[in-house]
mmCIF file of C-alpha atoms in Angstrom:
data_model
loop_
_atom_site.group_PDB
_atom_site.id
_atom_site.type_symbol
_atom_site.label_atom_id
_atom_site.label_comp_id
_atom_site.label_asym_id
_atom_site.label_seq_id
_atom_site.Cartn_x
_atom_site.Cartn_y
_atom_site.Cartn_z
ATOM 1 C CA MET A 2 45.140 -24.581 -106.017
ATOM 2 C CA MET A 3 47.539 -25.820 -108.779
ATOM 3 C CA TYR A 4 50.339 -25.919 -106.211
ATOM 4 C CA GLY A 5 48.101 -27.879 -103.825
ATOM 5 C CA SER A 6 47.276 -30.489 -106.509
ATOM 6 C CA TRP A 7 50.987 -30.844 -107.394
ATOM 7 C CA CYS A 8 51.865 -31.423 -103.724
ATOM 8 C CA ILE A 9 49.197 -34.125 -103.397
ATOM 9 C CA ARG A 10 50.458 -35.962 -106.530
ATOM 10 C CA ARG A 11 54.064 -35.780 -105.338
ATOM 11 C CA ALA A 12 53.139 -36.941 -101.844
ATOM 12 C CA ALA A 13 51.240 -39.908 -103.264
ATOM 13 C CA SER A 14 54.211 -40.814 -105.473
ATOM 14 C CA SER A 15 56.517 -40.693 -102.465
ATOM 15 C CA LEU A 16 54.179 -42.939 -100.491
ATOM 16 C CA ARG A 17 54.311 -45.543 -103.259
ATOM 17 C CA ARG A 18 58.133 -45.532 -103.209
ATOM 18 C CA GLY A 19 58.099 -46.153 -99.444
ATOM 19 C CA GLY A 20 61.058 -45.822 -97.068
ATOM 20 C CA GLN A 21 62.113 -42.325 -95.968
ATOM 21 C CA SER A 22 59.959 -40.835 -98.698
ATOM 22 C CA THR A 23 56.913 -41.546 -96.532
ATOM 23 C CA ASN A 24 58.011 -38.948 -93.977
ATOM 24 C CA VAL A 25 58.549 -36.416 -96.773
ATOM 25 C CA ALA A 26 55.060 -37.084 -98.055
ATOM 26 C CA PHE A 27 53.461 -36.449 -94.702
ATOM 27 C CA LYS A 28 55.415 -33.211 -94.267
ATOM 28 C CA GLN A 29 54.223 -32.028 -97.675
ATOM 29 C CA LEU A 30 50.617 -32.887 -96.850
ATOM 30 C CA LYS A 31 50.839 -30.965 -93.569
ATOM 31 C CA THR A 32 51.950 -27.831 -95.391
ATOM 32 C CA LEU A 33 48.930 -27.732 -97.704
ATOM 33 C CA PRO A 34 46.762 -24.651 -97.208
ATOM 34 C CA ILE A 35 43.514 -25.301 -95.343
ATOM 35 C CA GLN A 36 40.453 -24.413 -97.384
ATOM 36 C CA HIS A 37 37.561 -22.789 -95.508
ATOM 37 C CA SER A 38 33.935 -22.428 -96.426
ATOM 38 C CA ARG A 39 32.951 -18.908 -97.409
ATOM 39 C CA HIS A 40 30.557 -19.005 -94.462
ATOM 40 C CA SER A 41 33.332 -19.892 -92.013
ATOM 41 C CA VAL A 42 33.415 -17.803 -88.854
ATOM 42 C CA THR A 43 37.147 -17.958 -88.106
ATOM 43 C CA VAL A 44 40.072 -15.610 -88.126
ATOM 44 C CA ALA A 45 42.336 -15.417 -91.158
ATOM 45 C CA THR A 46 44.349 -18.561 -91.881
ATOM 46 C CA ASN A 47 47.663 -16.747 -92.359
ATOM 47 C CA ILE A 48 48.169 -16.016 -88.650
ATOM 48 C CA ASN A 49 49.295 -18.185 -85.745
ATOM 49 C CA THR A 50 47.232 -19.851 -83.043
ATOM 50 C CA GLY A 51 48.163 -17.210 -80.467
ATOM 51 C CA THR A 52 46.738 -14.432 -82.609
ATOM 52 C CA ARG A 53 43.528 -16.408 -83.108
ATOM 53 C CA LYS A 54 43.189 -16.640 -79.354
ATOM 54 C CA VAL A 55 43.689 -12.884 -79.039
ATOM 55 C CA VAL A 56 40.716 -12.306 -81.345
ATOM 56 C CA GLY A 57 38.668 -14.948 -79.535
ATOM 57 C CA TRP A 58 39.357 -13.547 -76.088
ATOM 58 C CA TRP A 59 38.621 -10.023 -77.321
ATOM 59 C CA LEU A 60 35.138 -11.177 -78.334
ATOM 60 C CA ALA A 61 34.729 -13.107 -75.079
ATOM 61 C CA GLY A 62 35.720 -10.000 -73.110
ATOM 62 C CA CYS A 63 33.123 -7.897 -74.939
ATOM 63 C CA CYS A 64 30.649 -10.674 -74.228
ATOM 64 C CA GLY A 65 31.412 -10.428 -70.508
ATOM 65 C CA MET A 66 31.068 -6.648 -70.597
ATOM 66 C CA THR A 67 27.633 -7.084 -72.174
ATOM 67 C CA VAL A 68 26.646 -9.234 -69.198
ATOM 68 C CA GLY A 69 27.748 -6.366 -66.960
ATOM 69 C CA ALA A 70 25.609 -3.933 -68.944
ATOM 70 C CA VAL A 71 22.539 -6.150 -68.521
ATOM 71 C CA VAL A 72 23.115 -6.457 -64.765
ATOM 72 C CA ILE A 73 23.751 -2.728 -64.275
ATOM 73 C CA GLY A 74 20.746 -1.891 -66.441
ATOM 74 C CA GLY A 75 18.537 -4.171 -64.364
ATOM 75 C CA VAL A 76 19.647 -2.595 -61.098
ATOM 76 C CA THR A 77 19.198 0.880 -62.610
ATOM 77 C CA ARG A 78 15.602 0.043 -63.503
ATOM 78 C CA LEU A 79 14.857 -1.611 -60.148
ATOM 79 C CA THR A 80 16.126 1.436 -58.241
ATOM 80 C CA GLU A 81 13.993 3.673 -60.519
ATOM 81 C CA SER A 82 17.084 5.564 -61.633
ATOM 82 C CA GLY A 83 16.686 5.362 -65.402
ATOM 83 C CA LEU A 84 14.931 8.718 -65.854
ATOM 84 C CA SER A 85 17.330 10.789 -63.753
ATOM 85 C CA MET A 86 19.424 11.940 -66.742
ATOM 86 C CA VAL A 87 17.066 13.838 -69.020
ATOM 87 C CA ASP A 88 19.383 14.519 -71.968
ATOM 88 C CA TRP A 89 21.898 12.536 -73.990
ATOM 89 C CA HIS A 90 25.276 13.653 -75.361
ATOM 90 C CA LEU A 91 27.864 11.163 -76.558
ATOM 91 C CA ILE A 92 30.934 13.164 -75.437
ATOM 92 C CA LYS A 93 29.583 15.986 -73.287
ATOM 93 C CA GLY A 94 27.544 13.492 -71.276
ATOM 94 C CA MET A 95 30.705 11.781 -70.067
ATOM 95 C CA LYS A 96 31.540 14.628 -67.684
ATOM 96 C CA PRO A 97 29.577 14.441 -64.396
ATOM 97 C CA PRO A 98 28.666 17.461 -62.284
ATOM 98 C CA HIS A 99 31.338 18.445 -59.746
ATOM 99 C CA THR A 100 30.312 21.650 -57.973
ATOM 100 C CA GLU A 101 27.152 22.237 -55.962
ATOM 101 C CA GLU A 102 26.008 24.690 -58.607
ATOM 102 C CA GLU A 103 26.363 22.076 -61.360
ATOM 103 C CA TRP A 104 24.435 19.545 -59.304
ATOM 104 C CA MET A 105 21.600 22.012 -58.670
ATOM 105 C CA GLU A 106 21.437 22.735 -62.400
ATOM 106 C CA GLU A 107 21.186 19.013 -63.162
ATOM 107 C CA PHE A 108 18.561 18.560 -60.442
ATOM 108 C CA GLY A 109 16.607 21.484 -61.873
ATOM 109 C CA LYS A 110 16.428 19.731 -65.270
ATOM 110 C CA TYR A 111 15.074 16.594 -63.623
ATOM 111 C CA GLN A 112 12.418 18.602 -61.751
ATOM 112 C CA GLN A 113 10.846 19.650 -65.066
ATOM 113 C CA TYR A 114 9.826 16.099 -65.964
ATOM 114 C CA PRO A 115 6.891 13.874 -64.902
ATOM 115 C CA GLU A 116 8.801 11.480 -62.629
ATOM 116 C CA PHE A 117 9.720 14.307 -60.242
ATOM 117 C CA LYS A 118 6.376 16.113 -60.506
ATOM 118 C CA ILE A 119 4.230 13.017 -59.910
ATOM 119 C CA LEU A 120 6.379 10.524 -58.013
ATOM 120 C CA ASN A 121 9.466 12.184 -56.499
ATOM 121 C CA HIS A 122 8.308 15.745 -55.744
ATOM 122 C CA ASP A 123 9.789 15.538 -52.230
ATOM 123 C CA MET A 124 13.168 14.152 -53.346
ATOM 124 C CA THR A 125 16.298 15.717 -51.837
ATOM 125 C CA LEU A 126 19.475 16.553 -53.728
ATOM 126 C CA LYS A 127 21.288 13.694 -51.959
ATOM 127 C CA GLU A 128 18.665 11.201 -53.137
ATOM 128 C CA PHE A 129 18.856 12.602 -56.656
ATOM 129 C CA LYS A 130 22.638 12.160 -56.722
ATOM 130 C CA PHE A 131 22.194 8.445 -56.008
ATOM 131 C CA ILE A 132 19.792 7.736 -58.879
ATOM 132 C CA TRP A 133 21.783 10.014 -61.208
ATOM 133 C CA HIS A 134 24.987 8.092 -60.534
ATOM 134 C CA MET A 135 23.181 4.795 -61.192
ATOM 135 C CA GLU A 136 22.069 5.928 -64.654
ATOM 136 C CA TYR A 137 25.424 7.592 -65.322
ATOM 137 C CA GLY A 138 27.225 4.345 -64.513
ATOM 138 C CA HIS A 139 24.992 2.435 -66.910
ATOM 139 C CA ARG A 140 25.635 4.881 -69.747
ATOM 140 C CA MET A 141 29.371 5.005 -69.164
ATOM 141 C CA TRP A 142 29.558 1.221 -69.129
ATOM 142 C CA GLY A 143 27.880 1.214 -72.534
ATOM 143 C CA ARG A 144 30.482 3.665 -73.867
ATOM 144 C CA MET A 145 33.262 1.473 -72.465
ATOM 145 C CA ILE A 146 31.869 -1.492 -74.392
ATOM 146 C CA GLY A 147 31.923 0.621 -77.556
ATOM 147 C CA VAL A 148 35.588 1.522 -77.063
ATOM 148 C CA ALA A 149 36.548 -2.044 -76.128
ATOM 149 C CA TYR A 150 34.822 -3.364 -79.238
ATOM 150 C CA PHE A 151 35.516 -0.915 -82.051
ATOM 151 C CA LEU A 152 39.171 -0.004 -81.422
ATOM 152 C CA PRO A 153 40.410 -3.638 -81.479
ATOM 153 C CA MET A 154 38.076 -4.469 -84.369
ATOM 154 C CA PHE A 155 39.609 -1.797 -86.616
ATOM 155 C CA TYR A 156 43.099 -2.810 -85.504
ATOM 156 C CA PHE A 157 42.491 -6.489 -86.313
ATOM 157 C CA MET A 158 41.023 -5.569 -89.695
ATOM 158 C CA GLY A 159 44.016 -3.368 -90.491
ATOM 159 C CA ARG A 160 46.439 -6.160 -89.621
ATOM 160 C CA GLY A 161 44.542 -8.662 -91.767
ATOM 161 C CA TRP A 162 43.663 -10.895 -88.827
ATOM 162 C CA LEU A 163 40.008 -11.316 -89.848
ATOM 163 C CA ASN A 164 38.835 -13.170 -92.923
ATOM 164 C CA LYS A 165 35.873 -12.022 -95.004
ATOM 165 C CA GLY A 166 33.336 -13.963 -92.941
ATOM 166 C CA MET A 167 34.646 -12.535 -89.676
ATOM 167 C CA LYS A 168 34.691 -9.007 -91.052
ATOM 168 C CA ILE A 169 31.014 -9.328 -91.923
ATOM 169 C CA ARG A 170 30.195 -10.892 -88.575
ATOM 170 C CA THR A 171 32.038 -8.332 -86.464
ATOM 171 C CA GLY A 172 30.623 -5.506 -88.581
ATOM 172 C CA LEU A 173 27.072 -6.709 -87.990
ATOM 173 C CA LEU A 174 27.703 -7.087 -84.262
ATOM 174 C CA GLY A 175 29.187 -3.577 -84.180
ATOM 175 C CA GLY A 176 26.083 -2.230 -85.909
ATOM 176 C CA LEU A 177 23.905 -4.001 -83.354
ATOM 177 C CA LEU A 178 25.979 -2.449 -80.554
ATOM 178 C CA VAL A 179 25.402 1.061 -81.934
ATOM 179 C CA PHE A 180 21.704 0.317 -82.408
ATOM 180 C CA GLN A 181 21.523 -0.906 -78.819
ATOM 181 C CA GLY A 182 22.868 2.419 -77.520
ATOM 182 C CA LEU A 183 20.467 4.481 -79.616
ATOM 183 C CA LEU A 184 17.584 2.258 -78.588
ATOM 184 C CA GLY A 185 18.457 2.866 -74.937
ATOM 185 C CA TRP A 186 17.980 6.627 -75.327
ATOM 186 C CA TYR A 187 14.805 6.066 -77.371
ATOM 187 C CA MET A 188 13.511 3.995 -74.454
ATOM 188 C CA VAL A 189 14.386 6.670 -71.879
ATOM 189 C CA LYS A 190 12.622 9.345 -73.938
ATOM 190 C CA SER A 191 9.325 7.465 -73.569
ATOM 191 C CA GLY A 192 9.485 8.031 -69.800
ATOM 192 C CA LEU A 193 10.204 11.761 -70.181
ATOM 193 C CA GLU A 194 7.158 12.569 -72.294
ATOM 194 C CA ASP A 195 4.672 14.843 -70.552
ATOM 195 C CA ASN A 196 1.587 12.705 -71.146
ATOM 196 C CA PHE A 197 1.173 11.010 -67.783
ATOM 197 C CA LYS A 198 -1.851 11.575 -65.566
ATOM 198 C CA SER A 199 -1.441 12.503 -61.913
ATOM 199 C CA SER A 200 -2.551 8.967 -60.981
ATOM 200 C CA ASP A 201 0.023 7.335 -63.260
ATOM 201 C CA ILE A 202 3.484 6.127 -62.348
ATOM 202 C CA PRO A 203 5.928 7.584 -64.887
ATOM 203 C CA ARG A 204 7.845 4.759 -66.528
ATOM 204 C CA VAL A 205 9.422 3.893 -69.844
ATOM 205 C CA SER A 206 7.427 2.095 -72.518
ATOM 206 C CA GLN A 207 7.385 -1.659 -71.929
ATOM 207 C CA TYR A 208 7.657 -2.140 -75.691
ATOM 208 C CA ARG A 209 10.862 -0.125 -75.864
ATOM 209 C CA LEU A 210 12.215 -1.787 -72.717
ATOM 210 C CA ALA A 211 11.643 -5.236 -74.215
ATOM 211 C CA SER A 212 13.308 -4.113 -77.458
ATOM 212 C CA HIS A 213 16.294 -2.720 -75.541
ATOM 213 C CA LEU A 214 16.732 -5.889 -73.489
ATOM 214 C CA GLY A 215 16.095 -8.133 -76.486
ATOM 215 C CA SER A 216 18.751 -6.411 -78.583
ATOM 216 C CA ALA A 217 21.212 -6.723 -75.674
ATOM 217 C CA PHE A 218 20.507 -10.464 -75.521
ATOM 218 C CA LEU A 219 20.966 -10.764 -79.289
ATOM 219 C CA LEU A 220 24.283 -8.914 -79.104
ATOM 220 C CA TYR A 221 25.406 -11.139 -76.250
ATOM 221 C CA THR A 222 24.388 -14.300 -78.105
ATOM 222 C CA GLY A 223 26.259 -13.223 -81.242
ATOM 223 C CA LEU A 224 29.421 -12.406 -79.305
ATOM 224 C CA LEU A 225 29.255 -15.655 -77.345
ATOM 225 C CA TRP A 226 28.662 -17.827 -80.408
ATOM 226 C CA THR A 227 31.482 -16.202 -82.366
ATOM 227 C CA SER A 228 33.979 -16.410 -79.498
ATOM 228 C CA LEU A 229 33.106 -20.073 -78.954
ATOM 229 C CA SER A 230 33.744 -20.744 -82.635
ATOM 230 C CA ILE A 231 37.317 -19.494 -82.217
ATOM 231 C CA LEU A 232 38.241 -20.533 -78.670
ATOM 232 C CA LEU A 233 36.358 -23.821 -78.425
ATOM 233 C CA PRO A 234 36.582 -25.615 -81.779
ATOM 234 C CA GLN A 235 33.762 -28.069 -82.274
ATOM 235 C CA LYS A 236 34.461 -31.754 -81.771
ATOM 236 C CA PRO A 237 33.091 -34.125 -84.414
ATOM 237 C CA ILE A 238 29.856 -35.943 -83.643
ATOM 238 C CA PRO A 239 28.100 -38.678 -85.611
ATOM 239 C CA THR A 240 25.721 -37.632 -88.372
ATOM 240 C CA THR A 241 22.645 -39.589 -87.328
ATOM 241 C CA LYS A 242 18.918 -39.034 -87.384
ATOM 242 C CA ALA A 243 18.817 -38.982 -83.574
ATOM 243 C CA ILE A 244 21.424 -36.232 -83.349
ATOM 244 C CA GLY A 245 19.659 -34.225 -86.056
ATOM 245 C CA SER A 246 16.437 -34.438 -84.039
ATOM 246 C CA LEU A 247 18.302 -33.448 -80.861
ATOM 247 C CA ARG A 248 19.848 -30.460 -82.648
ATOM 248 C CA ARG A 249 16.391 -29.146 -83.607
ATOM 249 C CA LEU A 250 15.164 -29.679 -80.043
ATOM 250 C CA VAL A 251 18.079 -27.703 -78.581
ATOM 251 C CA TYR A 252 17.491 -24.828 -81.005
ATOM 252 C CA SER A 253 13.822 -24.778 -79.985
ATOM 253 C CA THR A 254 14.833 -24.687 -76.325
ATOM 254 C CA LYS A 255 17.170 -21.780 -76.980
ATOM 255 C CA GLY A 256 14.354 -19.894 -78.718
ATOM 256 C CA LEU A 257 11.908 -20.463 -75.861
ATOM 257 C CA VAL A 258 14.469 -19.275 -73.292
ATOM 258 C CA PHE A 259 14.865 -16.067 -75.306
ATOM 259 C CA ILE A 260 11.085 -15.518 -75.600
ATOM 260 C CA THR A 261 10.617 -16.080 -71.863
ATOM 261 C CA ALA A 262 13.319 -13.509 -71.124
ATOM 262 C CA LEU A 263 11.518 -10.996 -73.381
ATOM 263 C CA SER A 264 8.258 -11.613 -71.539
ATOM 264 C CA GLY A 265 10.155 -10.790 -68.335
ATOM 265 C CA ALA A 266 10.920 -7.378 -69.821
ATOM 266 C CA PHE A 267 7.185 -6.724 -70.155
ATOM 267 C CA VAL A 268 6.745 -7.801 -66.522
ATOM 268 C CA ALA A 269 9.440 -5.307 -65.507
ATOM 269 C CA GLY A 270 8.095 -2.507 -67.698
ATOM 270 C CA LEU A 271 4.588 -2.752 -66.220
ATOM 271 C CA ASP A 272 5.696 -3.586 -62.643
ATOM 272 C CA ALA A 273 3.570 -6.700 -63.152
ATOM 273 C CA GLY A 274 5.582 -8.579 -60.556
ATOM 274 C CA LEU A 275 3.707 -6.627 -57.866
ATOM 275 C CA THR A 276 0.232 -7.489 -59.166
ATOM 276 C CA TYR A 277 -0.168 -10.964 -57.654
ATOM 277 C CA ASN A 278 2.371 -12.113 -55.098
ATOM 278 C CA THR A 279 1.100 -15.620 -54.427
ATOM 279 C CA TYR A 280 2.128 -18.961 -55.911
ATOM 280 C CA PRO A 281 1.060 -21.235 -57.521
ATOM 281 C CA LYS A 282 -2.371 -19.565 -57.658
ATOM 282 C CA MET A 283 -3.011 -15.899 -58.305
ATOM 283 C CA ALA A 284 -5.149 -14.627 -55.396
ATOM 284 C CA ASP A 285 -6.557 -18.128 -54.795
ATOM 285 C CA ARG A 286 -7.517 -18.497 -58.456
ATOM 286 C CA TRP A 287 -5.849 -20.406 -61.260
ATOM 287 C CA LEU A 288 -7.297 -17.881 -63.703
ATOM 288 C CA PRO A 289 -7.510 -14.359 -62.232
ATOM 289 C CA SER A 290 -10.776 -12.486 -62.826
ATOM 290 C CA ASP A 291 -9.085 -9.529 -64.550
ATOM 291 C CA LEU A 292 -7.093 -11.669 -66.979
ATOM 292 C CA LEU A 293 -8.752 -10.268 -70.129
ATOM 293 C CA ASN A 294 -10.151 -6.930 -68.959
ATOM 294 C CA PHE A 295 -8.654 -4.795 -71.747
ATOM 295 C CA LYS A 296 -10.280 -4.208 -75.121
ATOM 296 C CA PRO A 297 -9.370 -5.388 -77.698
ATOM 297 C CA LYS A 298 -8.428 -8.755 -76.207
ATOM 298 C CA TRP A 299 -4.952 -8.956 -77.746
ATOM 299 C CA LEU A 300 -3.937 -5.795 -75.890
ATOM 300 C CA ASN A 301 -4.039 -7.721 -72.613
ATOM 301 C CA PHE A 302 -0.942 -9.698 -73.575
ATOM 302 C CA PHE A 303 1.168 -6.537 -73.753
ATOM 303 C CA GLU A 304 -0.472 -3.939 -71.486
ATOM 304 C CA ASN A 305 -2.505 -5.732 -68.807
ATOM 305 C CA PRO A 306 -0.158 -6.381 -65.846
ATOM 306 C CA THR A 307 -2.207 -9.397 -64.738
ATOM 307 C CA THR A 308 -2.054 -11.063 -68.152
ATOM 308 C CA VAL A 309 1.624 -10.235 -68.573
ATOM 309 C CA GLN A 310 2.484 -11.870 -65.230
ATOM 310 C CA PHE A 311 0.236 -14.853 -66.044
ATOM 311 C CA ASP A 312 1.961 -15.328 -69.414
ATOM 312 C CA HIS A 313 5.407 -15.098 -67.825
ATOM 313 C CA ARG A 314 4.452 -17.805 -65.344
ATOM 314 C CA LEU A 315 3.238 -20.084 -68.135
ATOM 315 C CA LEU A 316 6.342 -19.447 -70.243
ATOM 316 C CA GLY A 317 8.598 -20.077 -67.247
ATOM 317 C CA HIS A 318 6.982 -23.444 -66.566
ATOM 318 C CA ALA A 319 7.055 -24.370 -70.260
ATOM 319 C CA THR A 320 10.738 -23.421 -70.487
ATOM 320 C CA LEU A 321 11.604 -25.532 -67.456
ATOM 321 C CA ALA A 322 9.709 -28.504 -68.909
ATOM 322 C CA LEU A 323 11.474 -28.161 -72.276
ATOM 323 C CA VAL A 324 14.895 -27.705 -70.654
ATOM 324 C CA THR A 325 14.339 -30.863 -68.581
ATOM 325 C CA TYR A 326 13.158 -32.836 -71.596
ATOM 326 C CA THR A 327 16.125 -31.631 -73.656
ATOM 327 C CA TRP A 328 18.517 -32.738 -70.914
ATOM 328 C CA TYR A 329 16.828 -36.160 -70.862
ATOM 329 C CA LYS A 330 17.171 -36.518 -74.651
ATOM 330 C CA VAL A 331 20.857 -35.556 -74.477
ATOM 331 C CA ARG A 332 21.467 -38.301 -71.912
ATOM 332 C CA LYS A 333 19.689 -40.849 -74.098
ATOM 333 C CA THR A 334 21.405 -39.947 -77.396
ATOM 334 C CA PRO A 335 24.510 -42.062 -78.144
ATOM 335 C CA GLY A 336 27.718 -40.728 -79.612
ATOM 336 C CA LEU A 337 27.924 -37.400 -77.726
ATOM 337 C CA HIS A 338 31.204 -36.220 -76.227
ATOM 338 C CA PRO A 339 31.592 -35.063 -72.564
ATOM 339 C CA ARG A 340 31.425 -31.342 -73.374
ATOM 340 C CA ILE A 341 27.869 -31.743 -74.662
ATOM 341 C CA LEU A 342 26.877 -33.623 -71.518
ATOM 342 C CA LEU A 343 28.426 -30.902 -69.331
ATOM 343 C CA ALA A 344 26.584 -28.129 -71.180
ATOM 344 C CA SER A 345 23.272 -29.967 -70.818
ATOM 345 C CA ASN A 346 23.859 -30.567 -67.086
ATOM 346 C CA LEU A 347 24.586 -26.885 -66.508
ATOM 347 C CA MET A 348 21.516 -25.924 -68.541
ATOM 348 C CA LEU A 349 19.293 -28.182 -66.434
ATOM 349 C CA GLY A 350 20.680 -26.899 -63.132
ATOM 350 C CA MET A 351 20.327 -23.272 -64.191
ATOM 351 C CA GLY A 352 16.801 -23.889 -65.474
ATOM 352 C CA TRP A 353 15.610 -25.119 -62.089
ATOM 353 C CA LEU A 354 17.522 -22.418 -60.207
ATOM 354 C CA GLN A 355 15.990 -19.750 -62.454
ATOM 355 C CA VAL A 356 12.440 -20.911 -61.656
ATOM 356 C CA ILE A 357 13.240 -20.949 -57.926
ATOM 357 C CA LEU A 358 14.621 -17.400 -58.208
ATOM 358 C CA GLY A 359 11.493 -16.268 -60.057
ATOM 359 C CA ILE A 360 9.128 -17.705 -57.467
ATOM 360 C CA SER A 361 11.199 -16.259 -54.598
ATOM 361 C CA THR A 362 11.218 -12.836 -56.263
ATOM 362 C CA LEU A 363 7.442 -12.961 -56.625
ATOM 363 C CA LEU A 364 6.695 -14.094 -53.077
ATOM 364 C CA THR A 365 8.977 -11.459 -51.513
ATOM 365 C CA PHE A 366 7.466 -8.544 -53.504
ATOM 366 C CA VAL A 367 10.353 -8.079 -55.954
ATOM 367 C CA PRO A 368 13.328 -6.988 -53.814
ATOM 368 C CA THR A 369 16.112 -5.445 -55.859
ATOM 369 C CA HIS A 370 18.773 -8.079 -55.163
ATOM 370 C CA LEU A 371 16.523 -11.027 -56.019
ATOM 371 C CA ALA A 372 14.998 -9.383 -59.082
ATOM 372 C CA ALA A 373 18.432 -8.466 -60.451
ATOM 373 C CA THR A 374 19.675 -12.008 -59.816
ATOM 374 C CA HIS A 375 16.613 -13.424 -61.582
ATOM 375 C CA GLN A 376 17.261 -11.252 -64.648
ATOM 376 C CA SER A 377 20.915 -12.263 -64.677
ATOM 377 C CA GLY A 378 19.813 -15.882 -64.338
ATOM 378 C CA SER A 379 17.903 -15.656 -67.607
ATOM 379 C CA LEU A 380 21.100 -14.602 -69.372
ATOM 380 C CA THR A 381 23.028 -17.432 -67.718
ATOM 381 C CA LEU A 382 20.429 -19.975 -68.815
ATOM 382 C CA LEU A 383 20.562 -18.592 -72.338
ATOM 383 C CA SER A 384 24.371 -18.926 -72.252
ATOM 384 C CA PHE A 385 24.209 -22.633 -71.485
ATOM 385 C CA THR A 386 21.624 -23.293 -74.200
ATOM 386 C CA VAL A 387 23.752 -21.352 -76.702
ATOM 387 C CA TRP A 388 26.797 -23.388 -75.699
ATOM 388 C CA LEU A 389 24.851 -26.627 -76.092
ATOM 389 C CA ALA A 390 23.548 -25.547 -79.491
ATOM 390 C CA HIS A 391 27.070 -24.587 -80.555
ATOM 391 C CA GLU A 392 28.416 -28.017 -79.625
ATOM 392 C CA LEU A 393 25.703 -29.671 -81.720
ATOM 393 C CA LYS A 394 25.943 -27.468 -84.810
ATOM 394 C CA ARG A 395 26.778 -29.037 -88.139
ATOM 395 C CA ILE A 396 30.434 -28.920 -89.116
ATOM 396 C CA PRO A 397 30.704 -27.333 -92.589
ATOM 397 C CA LYS A 398 32.155 -29.684 -95.195
#
């Protein structure tokens, strides 16, 4: 800091003398060290721009792999493959069966659990291999994310490429990644418990499914936000009351998109999408007769398939209305640069497309391709709202 003050005084003195000294002054000012807030989410300042981009693209790559995990996980659930692997081993579980004897042993394990006994008692070995490979692919993709995240993270830390703020941020995201993997197995275990009746459909707990999906969305959001902070530096925007109000509105929109996505996890966990397959009414009624059948009443919002679908419809419409209103406010707020306008346009388009996908999925009795696209659409919509929020965030002084 003493050296920085000396440089500033000398540069100012040179400016007063004029002539060629002016160029010297500017050169000295350019060499001053940049001071960062202790909350800054950037790479270390002693490395070049290319290295910063390496760190940024590493985070963006992990972000993209998280999208893949969400998509594969959705397809695994929709094909009812998630309960095909009945044990979990971090290293041993990476080796798939090869011989017929190994496959029969794996199939024999599956036959001991409720899904086979109640739902798939006539399943063939060929059919079992399909659902097993679906779940295996999902688990292996998760392990690949772990390798792609932790190995570079430790390397970057060892080389001093991350400042204190980034070390904390990447450490927290790494912890969330580990938690996400453990939560996945905790979710699967709920579908392997031998407490289902013969009339039940064995499935994982909707609470654990929502937690698993929610933590994946949180991990994705953290990776996306941090990579944007490095690869897409924020452009200055005016500090006005209107922009402050818009910033709060965008953050509210982002929160509602996230809540609506979580409610979709409850729809998936209870197969609530197959309860009423009409729109806009539910069996010719605006309020279905079995909306609050469970006791106590609050239980309906989490365990009654009718109420869960009804809530998801309401949240979807509310999200679309808020997304549209947010887009309108962005267009009416002066002083915003083109990147903000682009993010808001993409958010609006994805919001409408997401509602169309949801209605189409409902009316066609939840086909796998449409349902998986609808789930992926929620992550895409969240991405655009996160981008918009990032463009509007306050620049630390």
